[in-house]
mmCIF file of C-alpha atoms in Angstrom:
data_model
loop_
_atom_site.group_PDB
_atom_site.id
_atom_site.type_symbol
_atom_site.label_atom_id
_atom_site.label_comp_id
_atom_site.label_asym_id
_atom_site.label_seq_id
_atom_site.Cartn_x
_atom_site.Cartn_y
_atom_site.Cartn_z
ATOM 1 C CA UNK A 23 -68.857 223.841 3.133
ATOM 2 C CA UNK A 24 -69.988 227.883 3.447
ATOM 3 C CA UNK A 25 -70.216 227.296 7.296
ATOM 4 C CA UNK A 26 -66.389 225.277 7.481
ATOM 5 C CA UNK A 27 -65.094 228.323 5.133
ATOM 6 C CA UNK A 28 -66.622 230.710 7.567
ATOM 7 C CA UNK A 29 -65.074 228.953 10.733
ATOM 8 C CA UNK A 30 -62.010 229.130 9.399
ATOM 9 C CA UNK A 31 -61.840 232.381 8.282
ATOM 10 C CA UNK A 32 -62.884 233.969 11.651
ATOM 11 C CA UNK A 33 -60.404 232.253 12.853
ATOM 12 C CA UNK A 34 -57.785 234.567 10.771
ATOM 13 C CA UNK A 35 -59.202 237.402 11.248
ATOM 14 C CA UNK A 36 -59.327 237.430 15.012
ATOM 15 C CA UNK A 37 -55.887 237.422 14.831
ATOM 16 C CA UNK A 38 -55.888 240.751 12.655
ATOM 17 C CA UNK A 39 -55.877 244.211 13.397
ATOM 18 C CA UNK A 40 -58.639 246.685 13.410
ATOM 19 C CA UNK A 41 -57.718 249.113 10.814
ATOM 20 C CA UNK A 42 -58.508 252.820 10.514
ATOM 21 C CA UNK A 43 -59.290 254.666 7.249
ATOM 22 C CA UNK A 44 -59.997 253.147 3.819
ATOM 23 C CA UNK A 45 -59.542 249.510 3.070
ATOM 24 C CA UNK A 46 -58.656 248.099 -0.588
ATOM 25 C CA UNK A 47 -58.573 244.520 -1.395
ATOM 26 C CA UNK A 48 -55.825 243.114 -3.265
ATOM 27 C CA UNK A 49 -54.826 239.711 -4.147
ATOM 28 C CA UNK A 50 -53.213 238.695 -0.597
ATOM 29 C CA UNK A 51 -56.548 239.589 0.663
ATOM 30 C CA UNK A 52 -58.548 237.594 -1.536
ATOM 31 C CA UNK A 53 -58.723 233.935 -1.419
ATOM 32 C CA UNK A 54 -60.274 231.654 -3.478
ATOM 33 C CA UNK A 55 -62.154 227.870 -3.391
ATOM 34 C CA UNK A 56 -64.306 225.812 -5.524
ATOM 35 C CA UNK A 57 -67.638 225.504 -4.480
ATOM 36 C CA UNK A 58 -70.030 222.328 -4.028
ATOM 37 C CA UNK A 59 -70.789 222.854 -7.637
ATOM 38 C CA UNK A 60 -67.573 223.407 -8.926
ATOM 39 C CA UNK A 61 -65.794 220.059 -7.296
ATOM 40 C CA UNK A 62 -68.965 218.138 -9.188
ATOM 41 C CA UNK A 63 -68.228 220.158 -12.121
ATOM 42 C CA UNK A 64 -64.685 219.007 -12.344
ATOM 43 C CA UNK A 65 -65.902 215.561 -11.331
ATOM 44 C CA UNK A 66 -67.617 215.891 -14.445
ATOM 45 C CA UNK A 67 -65.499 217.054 -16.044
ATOM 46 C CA UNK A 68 -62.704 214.505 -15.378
ATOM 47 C CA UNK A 69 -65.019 211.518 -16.062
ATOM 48 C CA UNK A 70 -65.554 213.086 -19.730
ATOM 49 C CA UNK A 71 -61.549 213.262 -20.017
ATOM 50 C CA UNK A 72 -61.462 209.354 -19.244
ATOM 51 C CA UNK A 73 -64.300 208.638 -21.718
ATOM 52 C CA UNK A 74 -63.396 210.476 -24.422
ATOM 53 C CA UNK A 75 -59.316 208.603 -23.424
ATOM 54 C CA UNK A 76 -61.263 205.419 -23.010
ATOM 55 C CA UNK A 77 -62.907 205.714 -27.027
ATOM 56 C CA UNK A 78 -60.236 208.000 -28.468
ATOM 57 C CA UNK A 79 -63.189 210.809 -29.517
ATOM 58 C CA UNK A 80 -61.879 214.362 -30.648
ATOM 59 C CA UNK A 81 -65.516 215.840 -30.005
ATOM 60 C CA UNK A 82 -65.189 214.633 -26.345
ATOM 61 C CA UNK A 83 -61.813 216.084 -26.166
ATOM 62 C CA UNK A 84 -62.696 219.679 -27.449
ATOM 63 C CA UNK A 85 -66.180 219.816 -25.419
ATOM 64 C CA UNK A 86 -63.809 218.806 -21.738
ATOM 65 C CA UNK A 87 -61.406 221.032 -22.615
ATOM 66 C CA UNK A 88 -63.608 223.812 -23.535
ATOM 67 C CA UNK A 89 -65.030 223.525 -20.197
ATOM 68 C CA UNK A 90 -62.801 223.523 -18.356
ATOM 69 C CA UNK A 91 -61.447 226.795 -20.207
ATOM 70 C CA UNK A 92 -65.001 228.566 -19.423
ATOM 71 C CA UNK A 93 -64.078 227.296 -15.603
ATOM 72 C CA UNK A 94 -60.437 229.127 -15.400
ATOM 73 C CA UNK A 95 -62.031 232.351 -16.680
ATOM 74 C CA UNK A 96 -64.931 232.005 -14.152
ATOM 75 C CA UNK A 97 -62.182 231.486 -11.847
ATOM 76 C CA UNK A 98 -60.780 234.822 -12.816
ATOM 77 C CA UNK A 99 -64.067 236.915 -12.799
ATOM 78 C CA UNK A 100 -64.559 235.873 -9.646
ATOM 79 C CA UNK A 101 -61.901 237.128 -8.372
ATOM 80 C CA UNK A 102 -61.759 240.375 -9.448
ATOM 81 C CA UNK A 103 -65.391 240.657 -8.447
ATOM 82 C CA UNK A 104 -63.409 241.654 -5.065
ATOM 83 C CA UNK A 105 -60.650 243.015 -6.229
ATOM 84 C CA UNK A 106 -59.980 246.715 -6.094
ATOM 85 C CA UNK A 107 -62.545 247.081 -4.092
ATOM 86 C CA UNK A 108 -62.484 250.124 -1.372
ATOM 87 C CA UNK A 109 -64.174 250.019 1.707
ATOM 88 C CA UNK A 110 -64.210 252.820 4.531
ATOM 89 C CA UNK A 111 -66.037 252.853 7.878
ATOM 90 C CA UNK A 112 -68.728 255.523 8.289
ATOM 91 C CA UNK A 113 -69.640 257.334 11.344
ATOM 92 C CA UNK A 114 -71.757 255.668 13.996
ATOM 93 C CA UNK A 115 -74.305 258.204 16.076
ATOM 94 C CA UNK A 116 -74.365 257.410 19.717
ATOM 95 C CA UNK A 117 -77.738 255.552 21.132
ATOM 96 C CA UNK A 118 -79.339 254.058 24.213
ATOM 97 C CA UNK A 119 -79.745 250.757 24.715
ATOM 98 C CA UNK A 120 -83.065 249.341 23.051
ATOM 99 C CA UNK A 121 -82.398 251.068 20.206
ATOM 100 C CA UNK A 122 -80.740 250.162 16.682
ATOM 101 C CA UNK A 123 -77.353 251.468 16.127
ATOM 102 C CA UNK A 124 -76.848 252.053 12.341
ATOM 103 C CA UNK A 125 -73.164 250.808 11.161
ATOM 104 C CA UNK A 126 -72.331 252.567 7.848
ATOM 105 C CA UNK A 127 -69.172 251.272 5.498
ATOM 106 C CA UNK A 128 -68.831 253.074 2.095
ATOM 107 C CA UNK A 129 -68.202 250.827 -0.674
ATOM 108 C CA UNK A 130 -66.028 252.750 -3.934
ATOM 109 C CA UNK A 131 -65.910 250.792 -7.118
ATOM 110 C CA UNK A 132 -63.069 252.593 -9.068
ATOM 111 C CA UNK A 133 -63.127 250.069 -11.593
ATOM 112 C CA UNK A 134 -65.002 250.424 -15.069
ATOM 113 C CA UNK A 135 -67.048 247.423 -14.397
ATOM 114 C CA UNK A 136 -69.980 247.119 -11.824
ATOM 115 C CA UNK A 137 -69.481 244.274 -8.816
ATOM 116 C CA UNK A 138 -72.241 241.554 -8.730
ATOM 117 C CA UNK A 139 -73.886 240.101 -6.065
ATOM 118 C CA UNK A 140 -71.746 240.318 -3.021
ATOM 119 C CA UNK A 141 -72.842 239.276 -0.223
ATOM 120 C CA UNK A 142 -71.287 241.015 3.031
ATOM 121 C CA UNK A 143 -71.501 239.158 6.655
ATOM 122 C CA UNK A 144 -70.904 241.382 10.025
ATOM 123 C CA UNK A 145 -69.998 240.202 13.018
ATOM 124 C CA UNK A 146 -71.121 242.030 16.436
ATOM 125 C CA UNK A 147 -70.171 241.866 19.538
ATOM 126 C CA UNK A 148 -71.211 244.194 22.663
ATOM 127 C CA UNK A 149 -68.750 244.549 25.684
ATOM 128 C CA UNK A 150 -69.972 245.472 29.021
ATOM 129 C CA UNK A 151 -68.142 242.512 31.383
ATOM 130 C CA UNK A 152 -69.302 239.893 28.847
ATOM 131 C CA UNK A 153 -69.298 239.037 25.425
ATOM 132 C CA UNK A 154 -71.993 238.220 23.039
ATOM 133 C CA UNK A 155 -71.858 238.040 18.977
ATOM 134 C CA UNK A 156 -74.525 237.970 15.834
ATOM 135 C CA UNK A 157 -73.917 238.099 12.678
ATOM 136 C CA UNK A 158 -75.790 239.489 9.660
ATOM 137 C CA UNK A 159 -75.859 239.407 5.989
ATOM 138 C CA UNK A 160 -76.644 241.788 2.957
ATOM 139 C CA UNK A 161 -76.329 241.013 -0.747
ATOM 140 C CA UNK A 162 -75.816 244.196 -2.826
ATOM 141 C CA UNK A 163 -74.481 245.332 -5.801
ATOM 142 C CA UNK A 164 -72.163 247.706 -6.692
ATOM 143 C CA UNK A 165 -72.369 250.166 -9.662
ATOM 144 C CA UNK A 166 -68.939 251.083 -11.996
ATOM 145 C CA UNK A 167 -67.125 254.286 -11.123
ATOM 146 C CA UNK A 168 -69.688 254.534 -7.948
ATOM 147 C CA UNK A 169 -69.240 254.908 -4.360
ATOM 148 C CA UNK A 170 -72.183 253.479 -2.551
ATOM 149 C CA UNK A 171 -72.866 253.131 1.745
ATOM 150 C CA UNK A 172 -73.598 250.294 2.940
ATOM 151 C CA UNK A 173 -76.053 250.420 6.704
ATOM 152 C CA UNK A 174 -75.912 247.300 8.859
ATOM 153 C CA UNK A 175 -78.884 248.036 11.537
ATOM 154 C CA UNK A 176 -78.055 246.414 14.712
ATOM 155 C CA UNK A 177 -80.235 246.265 18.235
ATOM 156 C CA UNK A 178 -78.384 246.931 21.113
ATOM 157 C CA UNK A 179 -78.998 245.461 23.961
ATOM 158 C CA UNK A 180 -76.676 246.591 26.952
ATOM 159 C CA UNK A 181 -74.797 250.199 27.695
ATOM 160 C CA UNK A 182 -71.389 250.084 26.254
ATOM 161 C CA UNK A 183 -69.710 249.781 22.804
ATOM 162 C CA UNK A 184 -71.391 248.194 20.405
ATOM 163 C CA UNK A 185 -68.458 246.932 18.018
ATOM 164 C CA UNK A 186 -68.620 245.797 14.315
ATOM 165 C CA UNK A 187 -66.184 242.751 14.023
ATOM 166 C CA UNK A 188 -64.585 241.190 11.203
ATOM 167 C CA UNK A 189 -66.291 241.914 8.133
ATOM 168 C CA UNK A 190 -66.531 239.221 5.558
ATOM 169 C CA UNK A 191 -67.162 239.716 2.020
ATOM 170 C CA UNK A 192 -67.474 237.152 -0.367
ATOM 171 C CA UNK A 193 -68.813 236.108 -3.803
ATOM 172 C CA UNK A 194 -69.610 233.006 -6.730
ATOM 173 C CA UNK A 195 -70.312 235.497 -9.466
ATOM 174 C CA UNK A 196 -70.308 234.958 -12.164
ATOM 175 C CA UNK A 197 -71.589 231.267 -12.241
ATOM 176 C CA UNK A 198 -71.063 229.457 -9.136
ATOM 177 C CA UNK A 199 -67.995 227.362 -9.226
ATOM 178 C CA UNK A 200 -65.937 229.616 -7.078
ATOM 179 C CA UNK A 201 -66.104 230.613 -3.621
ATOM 180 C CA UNK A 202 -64.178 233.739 -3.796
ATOM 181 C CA UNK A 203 -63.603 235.809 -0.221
ATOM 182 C CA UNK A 204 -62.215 238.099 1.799
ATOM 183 C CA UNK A 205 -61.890 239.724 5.712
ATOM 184 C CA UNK A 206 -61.460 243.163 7.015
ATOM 185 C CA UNK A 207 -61.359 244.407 10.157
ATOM 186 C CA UNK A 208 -62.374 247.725 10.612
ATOM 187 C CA UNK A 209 -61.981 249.899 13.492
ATOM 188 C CA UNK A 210 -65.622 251.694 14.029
ATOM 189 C CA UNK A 211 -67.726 250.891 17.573
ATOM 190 C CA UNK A 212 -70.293 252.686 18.603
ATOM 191 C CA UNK A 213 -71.609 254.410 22.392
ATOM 192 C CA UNK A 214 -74.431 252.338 23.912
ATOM 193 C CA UNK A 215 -76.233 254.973 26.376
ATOM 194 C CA UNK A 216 -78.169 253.000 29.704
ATOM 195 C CA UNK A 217 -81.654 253.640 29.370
ATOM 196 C CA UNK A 218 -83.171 256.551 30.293
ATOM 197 C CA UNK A 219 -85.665 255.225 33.039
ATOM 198 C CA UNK A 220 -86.429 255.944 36.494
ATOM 199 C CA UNK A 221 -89.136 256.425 39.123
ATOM 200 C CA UNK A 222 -86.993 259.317 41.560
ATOM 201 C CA UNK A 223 -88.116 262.814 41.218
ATOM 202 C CA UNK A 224 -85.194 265.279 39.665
ATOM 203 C CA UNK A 225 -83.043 265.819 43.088
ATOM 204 C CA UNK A 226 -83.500 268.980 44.388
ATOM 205 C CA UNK A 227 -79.905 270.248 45.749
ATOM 206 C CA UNK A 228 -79.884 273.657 43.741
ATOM 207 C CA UNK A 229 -77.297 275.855 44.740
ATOM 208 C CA UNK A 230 -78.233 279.715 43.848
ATOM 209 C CA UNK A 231 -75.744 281.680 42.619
ATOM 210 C CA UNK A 232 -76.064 285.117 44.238
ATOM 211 C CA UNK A 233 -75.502 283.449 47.435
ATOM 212 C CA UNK A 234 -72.628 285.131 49.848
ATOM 213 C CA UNK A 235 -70.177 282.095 49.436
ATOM 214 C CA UNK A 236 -69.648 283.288 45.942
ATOM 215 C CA UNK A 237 -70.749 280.750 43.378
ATOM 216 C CA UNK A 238 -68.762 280.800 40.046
ATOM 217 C CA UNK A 239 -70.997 280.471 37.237
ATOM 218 C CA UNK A 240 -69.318 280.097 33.909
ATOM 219 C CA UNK A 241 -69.807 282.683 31.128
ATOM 220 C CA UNK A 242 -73.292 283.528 31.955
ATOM 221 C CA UNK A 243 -72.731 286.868 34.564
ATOM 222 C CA UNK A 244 -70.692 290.245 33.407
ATOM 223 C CA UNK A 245 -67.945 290.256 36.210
ATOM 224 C CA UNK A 246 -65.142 288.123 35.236
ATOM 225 C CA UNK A 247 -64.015 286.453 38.274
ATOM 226 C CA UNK A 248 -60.427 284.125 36.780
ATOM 227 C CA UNK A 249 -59.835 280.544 35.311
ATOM 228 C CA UNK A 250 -59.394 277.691 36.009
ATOM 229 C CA UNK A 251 -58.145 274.494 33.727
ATOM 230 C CA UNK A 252 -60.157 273.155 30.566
ATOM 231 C CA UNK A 253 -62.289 270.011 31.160
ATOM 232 C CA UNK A 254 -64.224 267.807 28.032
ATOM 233 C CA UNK A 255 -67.368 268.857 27.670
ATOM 234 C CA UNK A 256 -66.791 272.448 28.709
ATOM 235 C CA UNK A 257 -68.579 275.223 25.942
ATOM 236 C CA UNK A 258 -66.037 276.180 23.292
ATOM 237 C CA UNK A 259 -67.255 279.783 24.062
ATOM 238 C CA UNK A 260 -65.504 279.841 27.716
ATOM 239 C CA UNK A 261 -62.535 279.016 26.277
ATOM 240 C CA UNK A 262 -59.644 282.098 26.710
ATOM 241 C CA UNK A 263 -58.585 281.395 22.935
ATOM 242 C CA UNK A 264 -55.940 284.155 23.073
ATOM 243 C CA UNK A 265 -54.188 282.661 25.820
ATOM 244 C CA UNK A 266 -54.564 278.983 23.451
ATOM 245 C CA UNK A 267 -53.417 281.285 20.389
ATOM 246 C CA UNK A 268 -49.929 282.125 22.404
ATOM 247 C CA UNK A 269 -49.382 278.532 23.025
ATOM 248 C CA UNK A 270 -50.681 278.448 26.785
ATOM 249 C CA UNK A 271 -52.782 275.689 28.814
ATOM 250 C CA UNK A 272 -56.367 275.969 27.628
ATOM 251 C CA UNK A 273 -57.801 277.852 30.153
ATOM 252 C CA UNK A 274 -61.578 278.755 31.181
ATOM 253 C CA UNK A 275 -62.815 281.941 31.524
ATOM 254 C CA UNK A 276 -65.542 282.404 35.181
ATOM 255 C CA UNK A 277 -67.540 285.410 35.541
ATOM 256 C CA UNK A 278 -70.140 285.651 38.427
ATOM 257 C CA UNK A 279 -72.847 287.888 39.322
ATOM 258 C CA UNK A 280 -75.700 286.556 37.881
ATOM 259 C CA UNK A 281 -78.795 284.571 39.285
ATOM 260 C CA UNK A 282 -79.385 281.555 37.772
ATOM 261 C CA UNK A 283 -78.845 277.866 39.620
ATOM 262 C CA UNK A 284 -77.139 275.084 39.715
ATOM 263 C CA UNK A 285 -77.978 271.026 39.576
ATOM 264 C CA UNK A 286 -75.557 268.571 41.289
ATOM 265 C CA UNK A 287 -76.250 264.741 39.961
ATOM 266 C CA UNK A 288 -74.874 262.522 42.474
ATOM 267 C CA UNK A 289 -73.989 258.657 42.865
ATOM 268 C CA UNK A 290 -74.804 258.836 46.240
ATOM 269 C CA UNK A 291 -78.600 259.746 45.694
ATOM 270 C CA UNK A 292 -79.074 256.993 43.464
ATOM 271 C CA UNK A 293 -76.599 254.188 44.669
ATOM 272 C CA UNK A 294 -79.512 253.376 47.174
ATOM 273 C CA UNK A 295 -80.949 251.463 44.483
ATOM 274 C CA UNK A 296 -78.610 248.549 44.843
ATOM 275 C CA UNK A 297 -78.771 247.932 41.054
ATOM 276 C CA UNK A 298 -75.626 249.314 39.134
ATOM 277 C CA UNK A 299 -77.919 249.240 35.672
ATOM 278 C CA UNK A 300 -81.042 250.440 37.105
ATOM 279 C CA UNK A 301 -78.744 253.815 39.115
ATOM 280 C CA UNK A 302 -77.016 254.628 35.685
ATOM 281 C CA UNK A 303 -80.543 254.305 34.095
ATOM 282 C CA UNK A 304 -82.032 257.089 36.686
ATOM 283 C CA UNK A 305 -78.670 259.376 36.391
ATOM 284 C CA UNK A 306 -79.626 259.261 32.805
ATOM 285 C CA UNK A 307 -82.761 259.973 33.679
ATOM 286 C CA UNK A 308 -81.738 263.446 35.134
ATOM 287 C CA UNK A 309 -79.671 264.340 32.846
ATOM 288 C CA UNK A 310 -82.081 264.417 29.595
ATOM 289 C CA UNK A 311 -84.298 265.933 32.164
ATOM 290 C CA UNK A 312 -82.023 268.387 33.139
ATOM 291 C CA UNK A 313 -80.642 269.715 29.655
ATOM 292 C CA UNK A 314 -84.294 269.840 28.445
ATOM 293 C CA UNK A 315 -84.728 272.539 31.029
ATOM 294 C CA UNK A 316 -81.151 274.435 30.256
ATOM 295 C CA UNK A 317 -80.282 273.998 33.502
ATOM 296 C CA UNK A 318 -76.603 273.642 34.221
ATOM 297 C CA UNK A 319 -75.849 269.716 35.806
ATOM 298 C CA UNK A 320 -72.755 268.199 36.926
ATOM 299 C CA UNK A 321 -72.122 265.092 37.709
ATOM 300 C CA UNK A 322 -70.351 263.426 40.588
ATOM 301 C CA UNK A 323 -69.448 259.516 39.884
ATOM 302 C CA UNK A 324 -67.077 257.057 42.459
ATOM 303 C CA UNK A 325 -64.760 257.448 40.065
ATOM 304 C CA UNK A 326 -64.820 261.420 38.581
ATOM 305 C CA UNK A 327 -66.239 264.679 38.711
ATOM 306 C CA UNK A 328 -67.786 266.499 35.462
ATOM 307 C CA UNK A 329 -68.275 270.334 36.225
ATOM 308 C CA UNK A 330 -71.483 272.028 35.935
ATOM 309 C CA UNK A 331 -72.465 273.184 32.477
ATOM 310 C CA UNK A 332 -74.772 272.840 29.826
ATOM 311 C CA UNK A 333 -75.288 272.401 26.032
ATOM 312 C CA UNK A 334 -75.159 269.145 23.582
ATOM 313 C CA UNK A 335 -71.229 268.475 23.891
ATOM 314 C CA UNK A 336 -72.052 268.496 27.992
ATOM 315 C CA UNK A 337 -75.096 266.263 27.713
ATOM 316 C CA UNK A 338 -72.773 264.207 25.563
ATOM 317 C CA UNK A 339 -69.859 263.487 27.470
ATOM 318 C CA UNK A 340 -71.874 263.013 30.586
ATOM 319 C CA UNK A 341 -73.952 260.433 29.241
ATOM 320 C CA UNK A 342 -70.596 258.752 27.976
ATOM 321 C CA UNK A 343 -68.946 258.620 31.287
ATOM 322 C CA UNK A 344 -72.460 256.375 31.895
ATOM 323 C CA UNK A 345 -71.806 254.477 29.103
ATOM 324 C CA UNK A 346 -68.704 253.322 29.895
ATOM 325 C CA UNK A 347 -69.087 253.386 33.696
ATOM 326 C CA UNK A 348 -67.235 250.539 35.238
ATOM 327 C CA UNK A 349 -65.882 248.895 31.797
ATOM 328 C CA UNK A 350 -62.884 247.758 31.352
#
């Protein structure tokens, strides 16, 4: 019966919406069945009616209807077991792939009594040209007037976004007769990197900048040289923030005259491999490689072009343009 409930409720809430920010469950959320138990209880409960019909006895009357009170207010408790309940999606770090991505929801019980034994099931599914789903359970419980987190640990297996699915929480407290539940679908994914694996040597195409040409290195010599237009992943520090501050185009400052050098990571070196997977792996290779060393990288994909620089928000963005390389 837990596996047709569960069928049927994914069902629903494939057809909702992932939402953003906090989530509180109120009675449309919330539904409510008997369990296994609870239709033999009232089987039970109905054969006692017909005896106690069949030989007119008071007792029997008193003891089925007292029951079957006790049932109603089970009915109840179980209910607002969910009900009231807040839950809000955490923040999900970045990883590569082979490692476990750590999906945090916050659960806030403003209510003055504590929340027994709910159990919560997650549904997963990683995107990168196919589909594939788990699931996973936890049973907690949640203290009155307390706002407790809630980690699901899930192994990736691909690059891409991991998402967390339709959320299901449900619960029989307080003594099994009801099947109390309800679905949420919250809008939190998480960055898959590729892995970081490779056999090629870091490329050697280092441009020095004191050559004649004129290389432009950003913020790192004394001369300032002009602008040009903001890109992600560009150091907040470049940024002309007076210019920003008079309501212009965010603009970023070049200055020149300075040796240092420059590292171009390029498709075209690694494309030879004739493995899309195994070229992202060795591009992301490079580029841990690369900002280990505080060398300024760029990166030159089939389908953009990420300026040289350097620094976590850099390493970042590159190794999401990776991520998501070819996704749809």
């Amino acid at each position: 019966m837990k596996k047709s409930l569960t069928r049927w409720l994914n069902f629903f809430s494939r057809r909702s919406i992932a939402q953003a920010g906090a989530v509180i469950l109120n009675r449309h959320q919330i539904f409510i069945l008997p369990t296994r138990v609870g239709f033999l209880f009232a089987l039970m409960l109905l054969v006692m009616l017909v005896g106690s019909m069949n030989y007119n006895n008071n007792m029997g009357y008193m003891l089925t209807f007292l029951l079957g009170s006790m049932a109603m207010v089970s009915m109840l408790h179980t209910q607002r077991n969910l009900l009231g309940l807040c839950i809000t999606a955490g923040k999900v770090k970045p990883l590569f792939a082979g490692e476990t991505a750590q999906f945090e929801l916050w659960l806030d019980n403003r209510e003055l009594g504590a929340r027994y034994s709910l159990i919560w099931q997650a549904h997963f599914s990683q995107r990168m040209g196919l589909n594939c789903q788990t699931e996973r359970e936890l049973i907690i419980d949640v203290p009155a007037n307390q706002k407790i987190n809630l980690i699901y640990p899930v192994l990736s297996t691909q690059r891409g976004r991991l998402f967390l699915g339709p959320v299901t929480v449900y619960s029989c407290f307080p003594v099994g007769l009801f099947y109390a539940w309800a679905s949420i679908h919250l809008d939190i994914s998480a960055i898959v990197y590729p892995k970081s694996l490779g056999q090629q040597q870091l490329p050697g195409n280092k441009t020095p900048s004191n050559r004649e040409s004129g290389y432009l290195c950003e913020g790192r010599g004394e001369d300032f040289i002009g602008y040009r237009d903001y890109q992600l992943g560009d150091s907040p520090r470049h940024i002309d923030w007076k210019a920003v501050a008079r309501g212009q185009d965010w603009l970023i400052k070049q200055f020149g005259g300075i040796s240092t050098t420059i590292l171009w990571l390029l498709w075209d070196e690694v494309s030879p491999l004739n493995d899309v997977e195994a070229s992202l792996s060795q591009l992301c290779l490079w580029i841990l490689i690369a900002d280990s060393q505080n060398v300024q990288y760029g990166l030159k994909m089939p389908h953009c072009t990420i300026e040289p620089n350097s620094g976590q928000q850099h390493r970042e963005y590159c190794l999401q343009t990776l991520a998501l390389y070819a996704l749809s």
